[in-house]
């Protein structure tokens, strides 16, 4: 039976969606991969576009609110919220939880190019983190 990894952030729009895409690519043999948010803000089109740049299609992923059933049987819950303004979800005490903080690319400011660069940076940071986890289990 596969283990379950559950990526959580505020809106299940960008970071957790990208993490789900990367994790399906690098962890898919051993893990069932899910993502969710405190709220469901819808899949951010830039998240879809930026993942497509690295050959990962997340366009069919859905933006979901946290499912207590998945949460309770998850082997690992990963919160991805960045700064304190993000409210990270609460997890049950028996569930192993780790925090990998990333900036919210949807909140990036500046020109379109600058905003896009933040999406690319966060995508790469999340990808590297998941590759590291795939290699070391940490």
Coordinates of C-alpha atoms in Angstrom, one line a residue, residues 9 11 14 16 24 37 40 42 46 50 81 98 109 118:
X9 CA -1.4 25.8 2.1
X11 CA -5.8 28.6 -0.9
X14 CA -0.4 27.8 -6.3
X16 CA 0.4 23.2 -3.0
X24 CA 3.5 13.0 -8.5
X37 CA -6.1 24.5 1.3
X40 CA -10.2 26.6 -2.3
X42 CA -9.2 27.8 -7.7
X46 CA 0.1 31.0 -13.8
X50 CA 4.9 27.7 -15.0
X81 CA 2.6 28.6 3.8
X98 CA 6.6 19.2 8.5
X109 CA 4.3 42.6 -6.9
X118 CA 8.6 34.9 -8.7

